[in-house]
Coordinates of C-alpha atoms in Angstrom, one line a residue:
Chain Z
M1212 CA -47.8 -111.1 -69.3
N1213 CA -49.9 -107.7 -70.0
E1214 CA -49.0 -105.2 -72.6
A1215 CA -46.6 -103.2 -70.2
E1216 CA -44.5 -105.7 -69.8
E1217 CA -44.6 -107.2 -73.2
K1218 CA -42.7 -103.9 -74.5
N1219 CA -39.6 -104.3 -72.7
G1220 CA -39.8 -107.9 -71.3
K1221 CA -39.3 -106.5 -68.0
V1222 CA -40.6 -108.3 -65.0
I1223 CA -39.7 -106.2 -62.3
E1224 CA -38.8 -102.2 -62.5
A1225 CA -38.3 -100.0 -59.9
V1226 CA -37.5 -96.7 -60.0
E1227 CA -36.5 -94.7 -56.8
L1228 CA -37.8 -97.0 -54.4
V1229 CA -37.3 -95.8 -50.8
K1230 CA -38.4 -97.3 -47.6
R1231 CA -38.5 -95.4 -44.8
F1232 CA -38.8 -96.6 -41.1
G1233 CA -39.6 -93.4 -39.1
N1234 CA -36.0 -91.9 -40.0
F1235 CA -34.0 -94.9 -40.5
V1236 CA -33.8 -95.2 -44.5
A1237 CA -33.9 -98.8 -45.1
N1238 CA -34.2 -98.9 -48.8
D1239 CA -32.9 -95.4 -50.4
R1240 CA -33.8 -94.3 -54.0
L1241 CA -33.3 -98.0 -55.5
T1242 CA -33.4 -98.1 -59.3
F1243 CA -33.1 -101.5 -60.8
S1244 CA -34.8 -104.1 -63.7
V1245 CA -35.3 -107.5 -64.1
Q1246 CA -35.7 -109.2 -67.6
R1247 CA -37.7 -112.5 -67.9
G1248 CA -36.2 -115.4 -67.2
E1249 CA -33.1 -114.0 -65.5
I1250 CA -31.7 -114.9 -62.2
F1251 CA -31.1 -112.0 -60.6
G1252 CA -28.8 -111.6 -57.5
F1253 CA -29.9 -109.6 -54.5
L1254 CA -26.2 -109.1 -52.3
G1255 CA -25.5 -107.6 -49.3
A1256 CA -24.6 -107.8 -45.5
N1257 CA -27.0 -108.5 -42.9
G1258 CA -29.3 -105.3 -42.4
A1259 CA -28.0 -103.6 -45.9
G1260 CA -32.1 -103.5 -47.0
K1261 CA -32.6 -107.0 -49.0
T1262 CA -35.5 -108.5 -47.4
T1263 CA -37.2 -104.9 -46.8
A1264 CA -37.0 -104.7 -51.0
M1265 CA -38.2 -108.2 -51.3
R1266 CA -41.1 -107.8 -49.3
I1267 CA -41.8 -104.8 -50.9
L1268 CA -41.6 -106.1 -54.2
C1269 CA -43.9 -109.5 -52.8
G1270 CA -46.9 -106.9 -51.6
L1271 CA -46.2 -107.7 -48.0
S1272 CA -45.1 -104.2 -47.3
K1273 CA -45.8 -100.9 -48.7
P1274 CA -43.1 -98.8 -50.0
T1275 CA -42.8 -95.3 -48.9
S1276 CA -42.2 -93.8 -52.3
G1277 CA -40.8 -95.0 -55.6
K1278 CA -42.1 -95.9 -59.0
I1279 CA -42.6 -99.9 -58.9
R1280 CA -44.1 -102.0 -61.4
V1281 CA -43.9 -106.4 -60.7
A1282 CA -45.4 -108.6 -63.7
G1283 CA -46.3 -105.7 -65.2
Y1284 CA -49.0 -104.4 -62.5
D1285 CA -48.2 -101.7 -59.9
V1286 CA -47.3 -102.2 -56.4
Y1287 CA -49.9 -99.6 -54.7
T1288 CA -52.8 -100.3 -56.3
Q1289 CA -52.2 -103.8 -58.1
S1290 CA -50.6 -105.9 -55.5
E1291 CA -53.2 -108.5 -55.3
K1292 CA -52.7 -109.1 -59.1
I1293 CA -49.2 -109.6 -58.6
K1294 CA -49.8 -112.1 -55.9
Q1295 CA -51.5 -114.3 -58.3
R1296 CA -48.1 -114.2 -60.4
I1297 CA -45.7 -114.6 -57.6
G1298 CA -43.8 -117.0 -55.6
Y1299 CA -42.2 -116.5 -52.2
M1300 CA -39.8 -118.3 -50.2
S1301 CA -39.3 -116.6 -47.1
Q1302 CA -36.1 -116.5 -44.8
R1303 CA -38.0 -117.7 -41.9
F1304 CA -39.2 -121.4 -42.4
S1305 CA -42.3 -121.3 -44.3
L1306 CA -44.0 -124.7 -44.3
Y1307 CA -46.3 -126.0 -41.6
E1308 CA -44.1 -128.1 -39.4
D1309 CA -46.9 -130.2 -37.9
L1310 CA -48.1 -130.9 -41.5
T1311 CA -47.1 -133.6 -43.9
V1312 CA -45.3 -132.9 -46.9
W1313 CA -48.4 -133.8 -49.1
E1314 CA -50.5 -131.8 -46.7
N1315 CA -48.4 -128.2 -47.4
F1316 CA -48.6 -129.3 -50.9
R1317 CA -52.4 -129.5 -51.0
F1318 CA -52.9 -126.8 -48.9
F1319 CA -50.7 -124.2 -50.8
G1320 CA -51.8 -125.1 -53.9
G1321 CA -55.3 -124.9 -52.9
I1322 CA -54.6 -121.3 -51.5
Y1323 CA -53.2 -120.7 -55.0
R1324 CA -57.0 -121.7 -56.9
M1325 CA -55.3 -124.7 -58.3
K1326 CA -57.6 -128.1 -58.9
S1327 CA -56.7 -130.9 -57.0
A1328 CA -55.8 -133.1 -59.6
L1329 CA -53.3 -130.7 -60.9
I1330 CA -51.8 -130.4 -57.7
R1331 CA -51.5 -133.8 -57.2
E1332 CA -49.8 -134.3 -60.6
R1333 CA -47.1 -131.7 -59.9
A1334 CA -46.6 -132.4 -56.3
D1335 CA -45.7 -136.2 -57.4
R1336 CA -43.7 -135.2 -60.1
M1337 CA -42.0 -132.7 -57.9
L1338 CA -41.5 -135.1 -55.5
G1339 CA -40.2 -137.6 -58.0
R1340 CA -37.9 -135.7 -59.0
L1341 CA -36.1 -134.8 -55.7
G1342 CA -36.3 -138.3 -55.0
I1343 CA -38.5 -138.2 -51.6
L1344 CA -42.1 -139.8 -53.1
E1345 CA -41.6 -141.8 -50.2
L1346 CA -41.7 -138.9 -47.8
R1347 CA -45.2 -137.8 -49.2
D1348 CA -46.7 -138.7 -45.7
T1349 CA -44.3 -137.8 -43.3
V1350 CA -44.8 -134.7 -41.1
I1351 CA -42.1 -131.9 -42.0
A1352 CA -41.0 -131.3 -38.7
S1353 CA -39.1 -134.8 -39.0
L1354 CA -37.0 -134.0 -41.9
P1355 CA -33.9 -132.4 -42.1
P1356 CA -33.7 -128.9 -42.9
G1357 CA -32.2 -129.2 -46.4
I1358 CA -34.8 -131.5 -47.9
R1359 CA -37.3 -129.0 -46.3
Q1360 CA -35.7 -125.9 -47.9
K1361 CA -36.4 -127.9 -51.6
L1362 CA -40.1 -128.6 -50.5
A1363 CA -40.3 -124.6 -49.5
F1364 CA -38.9 -123.8 -52.8
S1365 CA -41.3 -126.5 -54.6
I1366 CA -44.0 -125.6 -53.3
A1367 CA -43.0 -121.7 -53.7
I1368 CA -43.0 -122.2 -57.7
L1369 CA -46.3 -125.1 -57.3
H1370 CA -48.4 -122.6 -59.1
E1371 CA -45.7 -122.2 -62.1
P1372 CA -45.5 -118.6 -61.2
E1373 CA -43.8 -116.0 -63.7
I1374 CA -41.3 -115.0 -61.0
V1375 CA -40.4 -116.5 -57.8
F1376 CA -38.6 -114.4 -54.7
L1377 CA -36.2 -116.4 -52.3
D1378 CA -35.6 -114.4 -49.6
E1379 CA -31.9 -116.2 -48.6
P1380 CA -32.8 -119.8 -49.6
T1381 CA -29.4 -121.6 -48.6
G1382 CA -29.0 -120.1 -45.3
G1383 CA -27.7 -122.7 -42.6
V1384 CA -27.3 -125.4 -45.0
D1385 CA -24.2 -127.4 -46.0
P1386 CA -22.6 -127.0 -48.9
V1387 CA -24.0 -130.0 -50.9
T1388 CA -27.0 -129.1 -50.5
R1389 CA -26.7 -126.0 -51.1
R1390 CA -25.4 -127.1 -54.7
Q1391 CA -28.2 -128.9 -55.3
F1392 CA -30.7 -126.2 -54.5
W1393 CA -28.8 -124.0 -56.9
E1394 CA -29.4 -126.5 -59.7
M1395 CA -33.4 -126.5 -58.7
I1396 CA -33.0 -122.7 -59.2
Y1397 CA -31.5 -123.2 -62.6
E1398 CA -34.0 -125.6 -63.5
A1399 CA -36.9 -122.8 -62.6
A1400 CA -35.3 -120.6 -64.3
A1401 CA -35.1 -123.0 -67.5
S1402 CA -38.7 -123.0 -67.6
G1403 CA -39.3 -119.5 -67.9
I1404 CA -39.6 -118.6 -64.2
T1405 CA -37.9 -115.4 -63.4
V1406 CA -35.5 -115.9 -60.5
F1407 CA -34.9 -112.8 -57.6
V1408 CA -32.9 -114.4 -54.7
T1409 CA -31.2 -112.7 -52.1
T1410 CA -28.1 -114.4 -50.2
H1411 CA -25.1 -112.8 -48.1
Y1412 CA -23.0 -116.0 -49.6
M1413 CA -20.9 -114.2 -52.3
D1414 CA -20.2 -117.6 -54.4
E1415 CA -23.2 -118.0 -54.9
A1416 CA -23.3 -114.5 -56.4
E1417 CA -21.4 -116.2 -59.2
Y1418 CA -24.5 -118.4 -60.1
C1419 CA -27.0 -115.4 -60.9
N1420 CA -27.1 -113.5 -64.5
R1421 CA -26.8 -110.1 -62.8
I1422 CA -26.6 -109.2 -59.3
S1423 CA -27.2 -105.8 -57.3
I1424 CA -25.2 -105.4 -54.2
M1425 CA -26.5 -103.5 -51.6
V1426 CA -24.7 -101.5 -49.1
D1427 CA -26.4 -99.7 -46.4
G1428 CA -29.9 -99.6 -48.3
K1429 CA -28.4 -98.0 -51.3
I1430 CA -27.3 -100.4 -54.8
E1431 CA -23.5 -99.8 -54.8
A1432 CA -23.2 -101.4 -57.9
L1433 CA -25.1 -103.6 -60.4
D1434 CA -24.4 -106.0 -63.4
T1435 CA -22.8 -109.3 -64.6
P1436 CA -20.4 -111.2 -62.2
E1437 CA -18.1 -110.8 -64.6
Q1438 CA -18.0 -107.3 -65.8
L1439 CA -18.1 -106.3 -61.6
K1440 CA -14.8 -108.5 -61.4
K1441 CA -13.6 -106.4 -64.3
T1442 CA -14.4 -103.2 -63.3
Y1443 CA -13.2 -103.8 -59.6
N1444 CA -10.2 -105.6 -60.7
A1445 CA -11.2 -108.1 -58.4
G1446 CA -10.2 -112.0 -58.7
S1447 CA -13.9 -112.9 -56.8
M1448 CA -16.9 -111.6 -55.8
N1449 CA -16.2 -111.8 -52.3
D1450 CA -13.2 -109.4 -53.6
V1451 CA -15.8 -107.0 -55.1
F1452 CA -17.8 -107.1 -52.1
L1453 CA -15.0 -106.1 -49.6
K1454 CA -13.9 -103.4 -51.8
L1455 CA -17.1 -102.0 -52.2
A1456 CA -17.8 -102.0 -48.4
R1457 CA -14.2 -100.5 -47.8
R1458 CA -15.1 -97.9 -50.3
N1459 CA -18.5 -96.8 -48.4
E1460 CA -16.7 -96.9 -45.3
E1461 CA -14.0 -94.4 -46.5
Q1462 CA -16.8 -92.3 -48.0
K1463 CA -18.8 -92.0 -44.2
K1464 CA -15.5 -91.2 -42.3
E1465 CA -14.9 -88.2 -44.9
Chain Y
M369 CA -65.3 -121.2 -51.2
R370 CA -62.8 -123.5 -52.0
T371 CA -60.3 -121.7 -50.4
I372 CA -62.0 -121.3 -47.3
F373 CA -62.3 -125.3 -47.6
Y374 CA -58.3 -125.6 -47.8
I375 CA -57.9 -123.3 -44.9
M376 CA -60.4 -125.7 -42.6
Q377 CA -59.0 -128.7 -43.8
K378 CA -55.4 -127.3 -42.3
E379 CA -56.7 -126.3 -39.3
F380 CA -58.9 -129.1 -38.5
I381 CA -55.5 -131.5 -39.1
Q382 CA -53.9 -129.4 -37.0
V383 CA -56.2 -129.2 -34.1
F384 CA -56.2 -133.1 -34.4
R385 CA -53.1 -133.6 -34.5
N386 CA -51.8 -131.6 -31.9
R387 CA -52.2 -134.2 -28.9
M388 CA -52.9 -131.5 -26.0
M389 CA -55.6 -130.3 -28.1
L390 CA -58.4 -132.8 -27.7
P391 CA -58.0 -133.6 -24.0
I392 CA -58.2 -129.8 -23.5
I393 CA -61.3 -129.6 -25.7
F394 CA -63.1 -132.4 -23.7
L395 CA -61.7 -132.1 -20.5
M396 CA -62.5 -128.3 -20.2
P397 CA -66.1 -129.1 -20.0
L398 CA -66.3 -131.5 -17.7
M399 CA -63.7 -130.1 -15.1
Q400 CA -65.7 -126.6 -15.1
L401 CA -68.8 -128.0 -15.0
L402 CA -67.6 -130.3 -11.4
I403 CA -65.5 -127.7 -10.2
L404 CA -67.8 -124.5 -10.5
S405 CA -71.2 -126.2 -10.0
Y406 CA -69.9 -127.8 -6.6
A407 CA -67.6 -125.1 -5.5
V408 CA -69.1 -122.0 -6.4
T409 CA -72.5 -121.8 -4.2
F410 CA -74.4 -119.0 -3.4
E411 CA -75.5 -120.7 -0.2
I412 CA -73.6 -120.7 3.4
K413 CA -73.3 -124.1 4.7
N414 CA -71.3 -124.2 8.3
I415 CA -72.0 -121.4 9.8
R416 CA -69.5 -121.4 12.6
L417 CA -71.0 -119.9 15.8
H418 CA -70.1 -118.9 19.4
I419 CA -72.6 -119.1 21.4
T420 CA -72.9 -117.1 24.8
D421 CA -76.3 -118.1 27.0
N422 CA -76.3 -116.0 30.1
D423 CA -79.8 -116.6 30.9
N424 CA -79.1 -120.8 31.0
S425 CA -82.6 -121.1 31.3
V426 CA -85.2 -123.8 30.1
A427 CA -86.2 -121.2 27.1
S428 CA -82.6 -120.5 26.3
R429 CA -81.7 -124.1 26.2
A430 CA -84.5 -124.8 23.4
L431 CA -83.5 -121.6 21.4
L432 CA -79.8 -123.1 21.0
E433 CA -81.6 -126.4 20.3
H434 CA -83.0 -124.9 17.0
F435 CA -79.2 -123.6 16.2
R436 CA -77.8 -127.5 16.9
S437 CA -80.0 -129.1 14.9
S438 CA -79.8 -127.2 12.0
E439 CA -78.0 -128.0 9.1
F440 CA -76.5 -124.7 8.3
Y441 CA -74.9 -123.7 12.2
H442 CA -71.8 -125.2 13.2
I443 CA -71.1 -124.4 17.4
F444 CA -67.8 -123.5 17.2
G445 CA -68.0 -122.6 20.7
E446 CA -69.3 -121.8 23.8
S447 CA -68.9 -120.1 27.2
A448 CA -70.4 -117.5 29.4
D449 CA -68.4 -114.3 29.0
A450 CA -69.2 -113.0 25.7
S451 CA -65.5 -111.2 25.3
F452 CA -64.4 -114.7 24.2
G453 CA -66.5 -115.0 21.3
M454 CA -65.4 -111.6 20.7
E455 CA -62.2 -112.5 20.5
Q456 CA -62.8 -115.4 17.9
L457 CA -64.3 -113.3 15.7
K458 CA -61.9 -110.9 15.8
K459 CA -60.0 -113.5 14.8
G460 CA -61.8 -114.5 11.9
D461 CA -62.3 -118.2 13.4
I462 CA -66.1 -118.0 13.7
H463 CA -68.7 -115.9 11.4
Q464 CA -71.5 -114.8 14.1
Q465 CA -72.1 -115.0 17.8
L466 CA -75.4 -115.4 19.6
V467 CA -75.7 -113.8 22.7
I468 CA -78.6 -114.6 25.2
L469 CA -78.9 -112.0 27.7
P470 CA -80.1 -112.7 31.5
G471 CA -83.8 -112.4 32.2
F472 CA -84.7 -114.2 28.6
E473 CA -87.0 -116.3 30.0
K474 CA -88.6 -114.2 32.3
Q475 CA -89.3 -112.0 29.7
I476 CA -91.1 -114.7 27.5
V477 CA -93.0 -115.9 30.6
T478 CA -94.4 -112.4 31.8
G479 CA -95.1 -111.8 27.7
S480 CA -93.1 -109.0 27.3
T481 CA -90.5 -109.0 24.2
A482 CA -87.4 -111.2 24.8
G483 CA -84.0 -110.3 23.0
V484 CA -80.9 -111.6 21.5
Q485 CA -78.3 -110.1 20.7
V486 CA -76.2 -111.3 17.3
I487 CA -72.9 -110.4 15.7
T488 CA -71.9 -111.3 12.4
D489 CA -68.6 -110.9 10.5
A490 CA -69.4 -108.6 7.7
I491 CA -66.5 -108.3 5.9
N492 CA -68.4 -110.2 3.0
G493 CA -71.7 -108.0 3.2
S494 CA -73.8 -110.3 0.9
A495 CA -72.6 -113.6 3.2
A496 CA -73.4 -111.5 6.1
A497 CA -76.8 -110.7 5.2
L498 CA -77.3 -114.4 4.1
M499 CA -76.1 -115.7 7.7
N500 CA -78.4 -113.1 9.1
A501 CA -81.3 -113.9 7.3
Y502 CA -80.6 -117.8 8.1
T503 CA -80.3 -116.9 12.2
L504 CA -83.5 -115.0 11.8
S505 CA -85.4 -117.8 10.0
V506 CA -84.1 -120.1 12.9
I507 CA -85.5 -117.7 15.7
E508 CA -88.6 -117.2 13.9
S509 CA -89.4 -120.8 14.2
Y510 CA -88.6 -120.8 17.6
N511 CA -91.0 -117.6 17.8
R512 CA -93.7 -119.8 16.9
E513 CA -93.2 -122.7 18.9
V514 CA -93.2 -120.2 22.0
L515 CA -96.7 -118.7 20.8
S516 CA -98.4 -121.9 19.5
R517 CA -97.4 -123.2 23.2
S518 CA -99.0 -119.9 25.0
P519 CA -102.5 -119.9 26.4
G520 CA -105.2 -117.9 24.4
P521 CA -106.2 -117.5 20.6
P522 CA -103.0 -117.0 18.7
P523 CA -102.2 -113.5 17.6
K524 CA -103.2 -112.1 13.9
Q525 CA -100.5 -112.6 11.6
V526 CA -100.1 -111.9 7.8
Q527 CA -99.0 -115.2 6.2
V528 CA -96.9 -115.0 3.3
S529 CA -97.0 -118.0 1.0
R530 CA -94.1 -118.6 -1.2
R531 CA -93.6 -120.3 -4.5
Y532 CA -90.3 -120.0 -6.2
W533 CA -90.8 -120.2 -10.2
F534 CA -88.5 -121.8 -12.6
N535 CA -85.8 -123.0 -10.0
P536 CA -88.4 -124.4 -7.1
A537 CA -85.9 -125.9 -5.1
L538 CA -84.0 -123.3 -5.4
D539 CA -81.2 -125.2 -6.8
Y540 CA -77.9 -123.0 -7.3
K541 CA -76.8 -125.7 -9.6
T542 CA -79.4 -125.2 -12.1
Y543 CA -78.8 -121.3 -12.0
M544 CA -75.0 -121.6 -12.4
I545 CA -74.8 -124.3 -15.2
P546 CA -76.1 -122.8 -17.9
G547 CA -74.2 -120.0 -17.0
I548 CA -70.9 -122.1 -17.0
L549 CA -71.9 -123.3 -20.3
V550 CA -71.7 -119.9 -21.7
L551 CA -68.3 -119.4 -19.9
L552 CA -66.9 -122.4 -21.9
V553 CA -68.3 -121.7 -25.4
T554 CA -66.9 -118.4 -24.6
L555 CA -63.1 -119.8 -23.8
I556 CA -63.3 -121.4 -26.8
G557 CA -64.5 -118.8 -29.3
M558 CA -62.1 -116.4 -27.8
F559 CA -59.1 -118.0 -27.5
L560 CA -58.6 -121.1 -30.2
A561 CA -59.4 -118.6 -33.5
G562 CA -57.4 -115.7 -32.1
M563 CA -54.4 -117.3 -30.6
N564 CA -54.5 -119.6 -33.9
V565 CA -54.0 -116.3 -35.8
V566 CA -51.2 -114.8 -33.7
R567 CA -49.3 -118.2 -33.4
E568 CA -49.0 -118.1 -37.8
K569 CA -47.9 -114.5 -37.0
E570 CA -44.9 -115.9 -34.2
I571 CA -43.9 -118.8 -36.7
G572 CA -44.0 -116.7 -40.1
T573 CA -46.2 -118.9 -42.1
I574 CA -48.5 -115.9 -42.2
E575 CA -46.4 -114.3 -44.9
Q576 CA -46.7 -117.0 -46.9
I577 CA -50.4 -116.7 -47.2
N578 CA -50.5 -112.8 -47.4
V579 CA -47.9 -113.3 -50.6
T580 CA -50.8 -115.4 -52.1
P581 CA -53.8 -114.0 -53.5
I582 CA -56.0 -114.8 -51.2
R583 CA -58.8 -112.6 -50.2
K584 CA -59.2 -111.1 -46.4
V585 CA -62.5 -112.4 -46.1
Q586 CA -61.5 -115.8 -46.9
F587 CA -58.6 -115.7 -44.7
I588 CA -61.1 -115.0 -41.7
A589 CA -63.6 -117.4 -42.6
G590 CA -61.3 -119.9 -43.1
K591 CA -60.2 -119.2 -39.9
L592 CA -63.2 -118.8 -38.0
L593 CA -65.1 -121.8 -39.1
P594 CA -63.1 -124.7 -37.7
F595 CA -63.0 -123.4 -34.5
W596 CA -67.3 -122.5 -34.6
I597 CA -67.8 -125.8 -35.1
I598 CA -65.8 -127.1 -32.6
A599 CA -67.3 -124.3 -30.1
L600 CA -70.4 -125.9 -31.3
A601 CA -69.6 -129.4 -30.6
E602 CA -68.0 -128.7 -27.1
L603 CA -71.6 -127.0 -26.1
A604 CA -73.3 -130.2 -27.4
F605 CA -70.9 -132.2 -24.9
G606 CA -71.5 -129.9 -22.1
L607 CA -75.1 -129.5 -22.3
A608 CA -75.3 -133.8 -22.3
L609 CA -73.1 -133.4 -19.2
A610 CA -75.5 -130.9 -17.7
V611 CA -78.3 -133.1 -18.5
L612 CA -76.8 -136.7 -17.9
L613 CA -74.7 -136.1 -15.1
F614 CA -76.1 -133.0 -13.0
N615 CA -80.1 -133.6 -14.1
I616 CA -80.2 -130.0 -15.1
P617 CA -83.6 -129.8 -17.0
I618 CA -83.7 -128.3 -20.6
V619 CA -87.3 -126.8 -20.6
G620 CA -87.0 -124.9 -24.1
N621 CA -86.1 -125.8 -27.4
I622 CA -82.4 -127.1 -27.9
F623 CA -82.2 -126.3 -31.5
L624 CA -83.1 -122.6 -29.7
I625 CA -79.8 -122.6 -27.8
F626 CA -78.1 -124.2 -30.5
L627 CA -79.2 -120.9 -32.9
V628 CA -78.1 -118.2 -29.9
A629 CA -74.9 -119.8 -29.5
S630 CA -73.8 -120.0 -33.5
V631 CA -74.5 -116.5 -33.6
Y632 CA -73.0 -115.4 -30.1
L633 CA -69.9 -117.4 -31.2
V634 CA -69.4 -115.2 -34.3
V635 CA -69.6 -112.2 -31.6
V636 CA -67.1 -113.6 -29.3
M637 CA -64.9 -115.4 -32.0
G638 CA -64.8 -111.7 -34.1
L639 CA -63.6 -110.2 -31.3
G640 CA -60.8 -112.3 -30.9
L641 CA -60.1 -112.4 -34.4
F642 CA -60.3 -108.4 -34.3
I643 CA -57.0 -108.8 -31.5
S644 CA -55.3 -111.0 -33.2
T645 CA -55.1 -108.8 -36.0
I646 CA -54.1 -106.0 -33.8
T647 CA -51.5 -107.6 -31.6
N648 CA -48.4 -109.4 -32.8
T649 CA -47.5 -111.9 -30.2
Q650 CA -49.8 -114.8 -28.2
Q651 CA -49.1 -112.6 -25.2
Q652 CA -50.1 -109.4 -26.2
S653 CA -53.2 -111.3 -27.7
M654 CA -53.9 -112.9 -24.5
F655 CA -53.3 -110.2 -21.7
L656 CA -56.4 -108.4 -24.3
S657 CA -58.4 -110.9 -24.6
W658 CA -58.6 -111.5 -20.8
F659 CA -58.7 -107.8 -20.2
F660 CA -62.0 -108.1 -21.8
L661 CA -62.8 -111.4 -20.7
V662 CA -62.5 -110.2 -16.8
I663 CA -64.7 -107.3 -17.6
F664 CA -67.5 -109.3 -19.4
I665 CA -68.0 -112.7 -16.9
L666 CA -67.9 -110.2 -13.7
M667 CA -70.6 -108.3 -15.3
S668 CA -72.2 -110.8 -17.1
G669 CA -74.4 -111.5 -13.8
L670 CA -73.1 -115.1 -13.7
F671 CA -71.9 -114.7 -10.2
T672 CA -73.9 -111.8 -9.4
P673 CA -77.7 -110.3 -10.1
V674 CA -77.4 -107.5 -12.7
E675 CA -80.3 -106.1 -11.4
S676 CA -78.6 -104.7 -8.4
M677 CA -76.0 -102.9 -10.6
P678 CA -75.3 -98.8 -11.3
R679 CA -77.1 -97.7 -13.6
W680 CA -73.9 -96.8 -15.5
A681 CA -72.9 -100.3 -15.4
L682 CA -76.3 -101.5 -17.2
Q683 CA -75.5 -99.5 -19.7
L684 CA -71.9 -100.6 -20.2
N685 CA -73.4 -104.2 -20.1
T686 CA -75.1 -103.4 -23.4
I687 CA -72.0 -104.0 -25.1
N688 CA -71.6 -107.3 -23.0
P689 CA -72.2 -110.3 -25.4
I690 CA -71.8 -112.7 -22.3
A691 CA -74.3 -110.8 -20.2
Y692 CA -77.0 -111.2 -23.7
F693 CA -76.0 -115.1 -23.9
I694 CA -76.1 -116.0 -20.2
R695 CA -79.2 -114.5 -19.9
I696 CA -80.8 -115.9 -22.9
M697 CA -79.4 -118.9 -22.0
R698 CA -80.9 -119.0 -18.4
M699 CA -84.8 -118.0 -20.3
I700 CA -84.5 -121.1 -22.6
M701 CA -82.7 -123.5 -20.4
L702 CA -84.7 -123.1 -17.3
K703 CA -87.7 -121.0 -17.9
G704 CA -88.5 -122.7 -21.6
S705 CA -88.4 -119.3 -23.3
G706 CA -89.5 -119.5 -27.0
F707 CA -88.2 -117.8 -30.1
Q708 CA -90.3 -114.5 -29.5
D709 CA -89.1 -113.9 -26.2
I710 CA -85.4 -114.0 -27.6
V711 CA -85.7 -112.3 -30.7
Q712 CA -84.7 -109.0 -30.0
P713 CA -81.5 -109.9 -28.0
L714 CA -80.6 -111.9 -31.1
I715 CA -80.9 -109.3 -33.6
Y716 CA -78.6 -107.5 -31.4
L717 CA -76.2 -110.3 -31.1
S718 CA -76.4 -111.0 -35.1
V719 CA -75.9 -107.1 -35.8
Y720 CA -72.7 -107.4 -33.0
G721 CA -71.4 -110.3 -34.8
I722 CA -71.4 -109.0 -38.2
T723 CA -69.9 -105.8 -37.1
M724 CA -67.0 -107.9 -35.3
L725 CA -66.4 -110.0 -38.2
S726 CA -66.5 -106.6 -40.1
L727 CA -63.5 -105.2 -38.0
A728 CA -61.5 -108.2 -37.7
V729 CA -61.7 -108.7 -42.1
W730 CA -61.1 -104.7 -42.5
R731 CA -58.0 -104.8 -39.7
Y732 CA -56.5 -107.8 -41.1
R733 CA -53.4 -106.6 -43.4
K734 CA -51.9 -108.4 -45.9
T735 CA -49.6 -105.8 -46.6
S736 CA -47.9 -103.8 -43.8

């Protein structure tokens, strides 16, 4: 945490973030901020621009324009400093399938320059909490998707980052595992890690402190789930989303 | 430094856990040495020859006996009509036709010059030249026989005494194997590291690395070193096979070979890694790597002598790492050249290697 961040408690701050691929505008003037310790949901249909925005915040992709700070650092000039303070779990499966659970922990911990004793201690603690200590020396390829996803999340927060970015972490997982996964997210948030999560499951949006809904590259709404339901006079987040999408369609026709 | 160690550790686990990898690494040198050293030969054996003897005399039969007893010739047909041989030549059934004209013996006996006609299929020019040379040497030995039997003092001649240095038996295996070992090391160096990076791009795991604070140099070094070690082990294995299986002498210092190899590997691996940074799929990467490999190999002097290449090609060869290493490898293994003999190309390779590696580090993007 540096001074700029300490002042306002914002760990992520984006002002007029724009990302263009040729003529296509993937992110159209996004302005939002995320408070320390918050679970911030990034919602939207596939192709709405959620992943693009997240990749920019993680320093994996350069923005076209806009003022963006993550963990108090500028994404244009200090992306390597940002990378020391964040964790990332990508949409595509991000563990090495031909390595064992422990070898994955050791590799990623090592890259984050953690001491080997610390890697061992935290890995054992995390596996213990998941109740899968006996899978320590199992190759990832032979594990079911639910366990892999929990492991990927564990490894993303192994180095205790300030912020963890989760890109559709529960894609293709059964409801029970999704529920367990969200318990892990709550635990991480309780330990002080800010969670930035994209999803297109509207029921998951209810679990977030605040959510922003993206439609066609723009942020159409940003508030707490309760407030959004009130504003749009909707019974569930799903209705909120459908109303927004419909409004957008009508605007396009005009 | 510890970061590099963690990448190396991971790469080694992955290589040795891959069931296909070890057999490939150790069978490849064996197969290459066996196939290339026995099959790719500059010698021509079994030249298929058609004979037309229109003189049918003691002298002409004596000449033919020389061809029959040569291990290089296989008499494929005999006829009194030269046009039969011509037909066979057109069909590609034979390589050469020898026609002895009528009056051959008479010319020899009367002391005038006797002539024979040799027609050679010259589609492959260098093979044709070689076959011609063989034929001439057979006829020459017949000539000497004729001269020794003729009365009077033998005519004065210039006698050339030949010595072949560094490969006295003119064994082509001795010539080929150092080059094949170079190819072996090159294939490993060029492909293993580069493909590994592109594979991580395809699977998506590279994102997970790019989102960490790892330095670009650490990443490239971590990808280079494991395969650098494997390639050197491969070279040791190949050299052992060359000595034990093929009795190829290593005249020079074996440590010098490894010194040059370790520098050379940085060049080709740097190139392979650089290619991996500008491509996104293994297919693209393969295609580009082979483009360079084919040009480099064919121009390297492995199969054809570099000396006979045109000037522009020689200039192009100054950027051909394979040409340098094959030349140095033959110098050390066959001539026993020492450090001072190879120091200049070695310095050049070092500069080349640092350049390629810097290019790879520079071009590797953690942020797209």
